[in-house]
Coordinates of C-alpha atoms in Angstrom, one line a residue:
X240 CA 28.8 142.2 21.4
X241 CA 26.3 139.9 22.5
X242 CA 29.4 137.4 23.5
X243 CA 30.7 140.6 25.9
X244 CA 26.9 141.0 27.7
X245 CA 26.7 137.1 28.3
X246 CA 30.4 137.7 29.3
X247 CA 29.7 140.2 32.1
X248 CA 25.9 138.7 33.3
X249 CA 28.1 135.5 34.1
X250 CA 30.4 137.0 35.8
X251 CA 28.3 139.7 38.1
X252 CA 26.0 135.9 38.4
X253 CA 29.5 134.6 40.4
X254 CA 30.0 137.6 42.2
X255 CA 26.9 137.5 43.6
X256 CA 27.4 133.8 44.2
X257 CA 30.5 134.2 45.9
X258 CA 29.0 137.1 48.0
X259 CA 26.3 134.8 49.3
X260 CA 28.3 131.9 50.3
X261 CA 30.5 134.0 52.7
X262 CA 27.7 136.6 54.0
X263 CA 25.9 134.8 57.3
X264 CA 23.0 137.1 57.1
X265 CA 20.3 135.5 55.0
X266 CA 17.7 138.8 56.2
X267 CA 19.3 142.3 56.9
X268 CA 15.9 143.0 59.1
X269 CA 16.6 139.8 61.6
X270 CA 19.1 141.1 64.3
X271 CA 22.1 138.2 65.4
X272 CA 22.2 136.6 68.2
X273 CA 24.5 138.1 70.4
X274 CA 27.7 135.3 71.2
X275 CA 28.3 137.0 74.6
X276 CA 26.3 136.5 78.1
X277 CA 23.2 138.3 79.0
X278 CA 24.2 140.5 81.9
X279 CA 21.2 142.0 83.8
X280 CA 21.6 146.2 84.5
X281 CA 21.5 146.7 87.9
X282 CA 21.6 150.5 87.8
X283 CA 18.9 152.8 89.6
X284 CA 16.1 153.2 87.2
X285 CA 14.1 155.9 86.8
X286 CA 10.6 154.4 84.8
X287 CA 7.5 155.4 83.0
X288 CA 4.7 154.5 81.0
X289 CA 3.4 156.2 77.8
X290 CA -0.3 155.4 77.1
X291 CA -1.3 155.4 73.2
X292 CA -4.0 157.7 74.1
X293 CA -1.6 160.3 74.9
X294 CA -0.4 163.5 72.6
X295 CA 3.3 162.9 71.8
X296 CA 2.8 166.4 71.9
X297 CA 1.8 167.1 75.1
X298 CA 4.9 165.9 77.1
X299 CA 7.6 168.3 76.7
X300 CA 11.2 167.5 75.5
X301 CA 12.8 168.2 78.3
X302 CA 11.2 165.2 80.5
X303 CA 12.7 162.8 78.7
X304 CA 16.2 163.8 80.2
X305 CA 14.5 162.6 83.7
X306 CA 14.1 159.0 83.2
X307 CA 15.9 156.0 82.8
X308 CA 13.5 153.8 81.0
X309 CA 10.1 154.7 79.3
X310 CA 7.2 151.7 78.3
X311 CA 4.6 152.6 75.5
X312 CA 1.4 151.2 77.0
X313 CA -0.1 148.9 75.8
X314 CA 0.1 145.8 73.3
X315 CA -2.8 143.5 73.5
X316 CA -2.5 139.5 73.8
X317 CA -5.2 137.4 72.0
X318 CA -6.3 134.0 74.1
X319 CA -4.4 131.9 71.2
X320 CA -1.3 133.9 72.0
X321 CA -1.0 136.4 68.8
X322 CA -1.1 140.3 69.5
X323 CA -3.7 142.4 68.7
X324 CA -2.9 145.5 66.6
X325 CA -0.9 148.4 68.3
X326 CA -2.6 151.1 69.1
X327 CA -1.5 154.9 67.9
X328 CA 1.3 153.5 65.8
X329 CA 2.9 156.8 64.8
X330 CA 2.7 158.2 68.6
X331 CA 4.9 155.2 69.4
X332 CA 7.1 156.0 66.7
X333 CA 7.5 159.4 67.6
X334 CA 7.6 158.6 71.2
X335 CA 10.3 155.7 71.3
X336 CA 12.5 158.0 68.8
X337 CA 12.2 161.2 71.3
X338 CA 13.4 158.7 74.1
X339 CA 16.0 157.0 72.2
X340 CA 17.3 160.3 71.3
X341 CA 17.7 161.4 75.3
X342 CA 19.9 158.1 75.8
X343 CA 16.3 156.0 77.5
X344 CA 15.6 152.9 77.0
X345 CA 12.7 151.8 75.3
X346 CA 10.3 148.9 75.9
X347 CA 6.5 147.9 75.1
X348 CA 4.4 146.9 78.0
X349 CA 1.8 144.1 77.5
X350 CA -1.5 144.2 78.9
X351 CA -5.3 143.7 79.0
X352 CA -8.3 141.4 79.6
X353 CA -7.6 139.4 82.9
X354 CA -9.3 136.2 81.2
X355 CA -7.6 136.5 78.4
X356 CA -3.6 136.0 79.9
X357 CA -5.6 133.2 82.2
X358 CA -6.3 131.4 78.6
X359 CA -3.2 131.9 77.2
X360 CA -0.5 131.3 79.8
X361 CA -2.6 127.7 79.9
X362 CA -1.6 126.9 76.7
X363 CA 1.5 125.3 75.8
X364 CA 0.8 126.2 72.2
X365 CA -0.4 129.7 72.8
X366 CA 2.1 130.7 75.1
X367 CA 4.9 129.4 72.4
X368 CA 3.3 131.7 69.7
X369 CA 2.7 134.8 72.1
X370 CA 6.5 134.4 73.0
X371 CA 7.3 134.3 69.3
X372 CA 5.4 137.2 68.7
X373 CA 6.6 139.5 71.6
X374 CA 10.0 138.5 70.3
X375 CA 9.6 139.0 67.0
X376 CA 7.6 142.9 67.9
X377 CA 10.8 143.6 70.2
X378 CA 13.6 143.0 67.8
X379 CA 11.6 144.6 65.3
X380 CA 10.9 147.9 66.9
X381 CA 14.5 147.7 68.3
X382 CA 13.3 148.0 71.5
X383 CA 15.7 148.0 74.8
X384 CA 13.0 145.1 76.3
X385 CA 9.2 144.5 77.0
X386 CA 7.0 145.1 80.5
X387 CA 4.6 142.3 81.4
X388 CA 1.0 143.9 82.8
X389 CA -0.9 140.9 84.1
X390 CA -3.2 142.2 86.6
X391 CA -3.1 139.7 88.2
X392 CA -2.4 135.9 88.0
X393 CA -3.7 134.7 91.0
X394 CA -3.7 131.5 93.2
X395 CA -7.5 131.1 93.0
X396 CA -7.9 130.7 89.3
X397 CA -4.6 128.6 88.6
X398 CA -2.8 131.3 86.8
X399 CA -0.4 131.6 89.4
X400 CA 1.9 128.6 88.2
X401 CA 1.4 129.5 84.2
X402 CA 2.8 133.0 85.0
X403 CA 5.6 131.4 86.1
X404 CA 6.4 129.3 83.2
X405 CA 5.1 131.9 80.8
X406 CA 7.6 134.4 82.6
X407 CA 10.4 131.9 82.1
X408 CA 10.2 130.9 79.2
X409 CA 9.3 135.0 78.0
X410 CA 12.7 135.8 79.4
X411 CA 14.9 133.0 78.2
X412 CA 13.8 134.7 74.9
X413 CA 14.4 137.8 75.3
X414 CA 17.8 137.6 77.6
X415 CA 19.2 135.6 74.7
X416 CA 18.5 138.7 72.3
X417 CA 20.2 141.0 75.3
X418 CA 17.0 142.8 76.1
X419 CA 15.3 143.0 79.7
X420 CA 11.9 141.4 81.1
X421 CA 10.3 143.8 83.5
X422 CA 6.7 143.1 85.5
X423 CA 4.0 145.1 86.6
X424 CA 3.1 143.7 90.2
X425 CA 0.4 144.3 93.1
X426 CA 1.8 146.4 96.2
X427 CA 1.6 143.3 97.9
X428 CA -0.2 144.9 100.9
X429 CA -3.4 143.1 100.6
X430 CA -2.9 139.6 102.2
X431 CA -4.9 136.6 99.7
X432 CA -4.9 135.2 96.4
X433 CA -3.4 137.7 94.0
X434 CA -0.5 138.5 96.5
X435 CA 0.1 134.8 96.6
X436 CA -0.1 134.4 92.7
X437 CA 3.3 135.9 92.3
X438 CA 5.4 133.2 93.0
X439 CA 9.0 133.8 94.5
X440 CA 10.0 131.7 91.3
X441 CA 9.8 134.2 89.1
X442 CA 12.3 136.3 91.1
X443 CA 15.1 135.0 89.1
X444 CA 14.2 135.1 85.8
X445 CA 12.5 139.0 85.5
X446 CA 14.9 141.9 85.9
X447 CA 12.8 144.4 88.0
X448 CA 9.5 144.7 88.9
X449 CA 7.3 147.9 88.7
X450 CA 5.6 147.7 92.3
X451 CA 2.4 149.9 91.9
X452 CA 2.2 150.9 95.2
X453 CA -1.5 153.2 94.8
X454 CA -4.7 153.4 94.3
X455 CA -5.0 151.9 97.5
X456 CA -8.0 154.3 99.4
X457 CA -8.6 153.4 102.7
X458 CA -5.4 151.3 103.6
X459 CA -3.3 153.8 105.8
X460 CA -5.7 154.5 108.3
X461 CA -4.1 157.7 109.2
X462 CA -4.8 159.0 105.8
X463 CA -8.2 157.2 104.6
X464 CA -8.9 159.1 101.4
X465 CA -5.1 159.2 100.6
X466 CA -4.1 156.2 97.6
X467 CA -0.4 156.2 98.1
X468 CA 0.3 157.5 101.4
X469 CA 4.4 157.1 102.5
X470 CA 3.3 154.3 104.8
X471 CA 2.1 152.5 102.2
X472 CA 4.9 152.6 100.1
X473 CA 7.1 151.4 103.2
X474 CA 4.6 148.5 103.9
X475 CA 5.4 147.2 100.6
X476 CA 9.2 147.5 100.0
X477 CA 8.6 145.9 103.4
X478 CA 6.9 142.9 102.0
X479 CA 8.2 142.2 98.8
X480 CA 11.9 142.7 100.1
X481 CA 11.7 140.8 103.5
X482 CA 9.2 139.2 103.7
X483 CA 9.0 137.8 100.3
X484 CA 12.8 138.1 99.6
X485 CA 13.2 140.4 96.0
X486 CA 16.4 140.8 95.5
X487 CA 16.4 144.9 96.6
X488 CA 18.0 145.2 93.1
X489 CA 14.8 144.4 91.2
X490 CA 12.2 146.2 93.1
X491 CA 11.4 149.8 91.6
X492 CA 8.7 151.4 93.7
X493 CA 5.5 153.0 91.9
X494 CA 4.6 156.3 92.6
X495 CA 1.5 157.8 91.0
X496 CA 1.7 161.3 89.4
X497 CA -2.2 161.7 89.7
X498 CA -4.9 162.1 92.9
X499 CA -7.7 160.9 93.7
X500 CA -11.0 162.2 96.0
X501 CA -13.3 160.0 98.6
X502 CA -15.3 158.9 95.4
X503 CA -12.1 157.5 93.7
X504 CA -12.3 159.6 90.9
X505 CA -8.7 161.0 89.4
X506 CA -7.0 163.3 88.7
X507 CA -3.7 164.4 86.8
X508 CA -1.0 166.2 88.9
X509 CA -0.6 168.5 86.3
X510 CA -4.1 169.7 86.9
X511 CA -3.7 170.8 90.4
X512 CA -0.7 172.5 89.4
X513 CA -2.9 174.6 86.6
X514 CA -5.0 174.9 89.4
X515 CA -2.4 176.9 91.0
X516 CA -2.1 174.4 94.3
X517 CA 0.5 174.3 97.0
X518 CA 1.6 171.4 95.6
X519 CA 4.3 170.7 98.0
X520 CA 1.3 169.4 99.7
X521 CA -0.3 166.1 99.6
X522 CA -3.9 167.5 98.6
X523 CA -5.6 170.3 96.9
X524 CA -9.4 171.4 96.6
X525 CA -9.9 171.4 93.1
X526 CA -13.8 172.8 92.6
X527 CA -15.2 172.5 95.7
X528 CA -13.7 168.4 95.8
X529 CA -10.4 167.3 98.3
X530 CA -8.1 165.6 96.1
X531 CA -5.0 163.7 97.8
X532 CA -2.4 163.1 95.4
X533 CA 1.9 162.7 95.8
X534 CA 3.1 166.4 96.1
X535 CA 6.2 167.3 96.1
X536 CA 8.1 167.1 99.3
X537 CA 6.4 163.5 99.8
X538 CA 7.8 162.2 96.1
X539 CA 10.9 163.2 97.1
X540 CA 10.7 161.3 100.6
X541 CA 9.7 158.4 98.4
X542 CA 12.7 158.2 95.8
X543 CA 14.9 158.6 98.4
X544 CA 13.6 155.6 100.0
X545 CA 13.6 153.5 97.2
X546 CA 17.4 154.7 97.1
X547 CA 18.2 154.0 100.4
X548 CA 16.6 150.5 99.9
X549 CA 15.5 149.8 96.3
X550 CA 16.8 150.2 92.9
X551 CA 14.3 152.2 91.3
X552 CA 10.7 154.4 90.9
X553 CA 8.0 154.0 88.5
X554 CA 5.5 156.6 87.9
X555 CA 1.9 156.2 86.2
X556 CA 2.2 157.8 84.1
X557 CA 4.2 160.2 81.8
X558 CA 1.9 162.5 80.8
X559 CA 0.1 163.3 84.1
X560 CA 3.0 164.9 85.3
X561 CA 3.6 168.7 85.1
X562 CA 5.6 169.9 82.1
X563 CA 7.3 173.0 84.4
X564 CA 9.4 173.4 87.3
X565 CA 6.5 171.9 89.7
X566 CA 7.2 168.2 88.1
X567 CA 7.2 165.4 90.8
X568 CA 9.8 163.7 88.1
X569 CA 11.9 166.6 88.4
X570 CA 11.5 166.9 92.0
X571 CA 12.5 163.0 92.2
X572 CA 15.8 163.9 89.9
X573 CA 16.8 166.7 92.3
X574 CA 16.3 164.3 95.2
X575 CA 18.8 161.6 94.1
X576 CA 21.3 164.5 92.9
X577 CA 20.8 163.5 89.2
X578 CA 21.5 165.2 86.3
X579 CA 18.9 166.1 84.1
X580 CA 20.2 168.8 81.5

């Protein structure tokens, strides 16, 4: 008997053996490199951002049907390039599995402490290690790609030229897993040093940039108190595209579903809309205080812009928005004739 048992260990011992020798994966959890090209989507995107301090709950369903892509903000660098912890773990689980589940891609964006990307992109040795970790937290999560939120690298600290290289060598690592680099950028209507720090170089190597185009009071002198006016919007499509020369492919144009008053406080959309505004309207006077905000009619004049001559809108951010019929993301949807049912 005990000659049948040593028997049957040696041979489940060769089985396993054999198995080994033939099976290429060495870890089930480690995704393989894809053999085929990266190829870059080009399609009109529809983005937004989810912060961690946000209720899962308090977005319905329903929106998710209205975007393209959808960024959990944020995850934190450290100056020796490894991640701080995620916040609100379990509302990113929930919320990347609600977007998967409505056919949207998913990616993380990556932000905080100006100094601290300054630090890091500096570093050879950081930058390698942040890369590896940003890799490594994509492939993980399975996410569809990752959103860089450096606000701002900047021609009068340096930065400028280690975005670039930090942005290259970011996106040779993630293209060769098949997932997409986007970027968080400047309207690019203030002329000086943080216009100037993003370099035309890193045109090439990021698939589309997220061009907030608010919070800009007192720009469009027509409309002082008004962050985002239309003009504004135009002024920077205007720059980055002809002037600067983005490939009109890569530019997605940031609208912002939230107001703001003279004082620069804000606002979510969905408030004025609670507040039972005329919100095809541009402002509202929400206790005794004129907010100016993106209604409407004026979200829908800018998503048909950015169709006419971009490849995309952004809006800051999910949860602002209202959940109902009044929605400046549905609004945006019914604009470009898009299905959202």
């Amino acid at each position: 008997m005990k000659k049948f048992y040593l028997l049957i260990g040696i041979s489940t011992l060769l089985i396993i053996s054999s198995c080994k020798k033939n099976d290429p994966i060495t870890d089930l959890t480690e995704p393989p490199v894809p053999t085929t090209p990266y190829i870059p989507d080009n399609s009109f995107k529809i983005v937004s951002y989810f912060p961690s301090y946000r209720d899962p709950a308090s977005v319905a369903d329903s929106k998710f049907k209205m975007i393209t892509h959808l960024f959990y903000a944020f995850l934190n660098p450290n100056t020796d390039g490894s991640l701080a912890a995620l916040a609100q773990p379990g509302r990113f689980t929930t919320v990347m599995q609600k977007a998967r589940a409505n056919g949207v891609k998913t990616g993380i964006s990556i932000s905080g402490t100006k100094s601290i990307f300054v630090t890091m992109a500096a570093s050879a040795t950081a930058r390698n290690l942040f890369i590896k970790n940003v890799l490594t937290f994509a492939k993980t999560n399975n996410l569809d790609g990752v959103d860089m939120d450096w606000e701002y690298p900047s021609t009068s600290d340096g930065s400028a030229d280690n975005y670039v290289l930090l942005m290259k060598e970011l996106s040779d690592s993630l293209h060769k897993y098949h997932k997409f680099l986007s970027a968080a950028i400047t309207p690019g209507v203030y002329a000086g040093s943080i216009r100037d720090g993003l370099k035309s170089e890193v045109f090439p190597v990021v698939d589309f940039f997220n061009i907030m185009v608010y919070d800009g009071i007192g720009w469009d002198k027509n409309e002082p108190i008004q962050h985002a006016s239309y003009n504004m919007a135009v002024a920077s499509l205007n720059y980055w595209l002809n002037t600067r020369g983005m490939p009109k492919e890569k530019a997605v144009l940031g609208i912002p579903a939230y107001g703001k008053n003279a004082s620069n406080s804000a606002k979510a959309y969905r408030d004025f809309v609670t507040a039972g505004a005329d919100v095809s309207l541009d402002n509202a006077l929400i206790d005794g205080v004129q907010f100016y905000f993106n209604g409407t009619i004026t979200t829908k004049k800018k998503a048909k812009l950015a169709k006419d001559i971009a490849n995309g809108i952004m809006f800051w951010e999910f949860y602002h928005d209202d959940n109902g019929d009044k929605s400046i993301i549905r609004a945006a949807n019914d604009e470009l004739g898009r299905n959202y049912n």
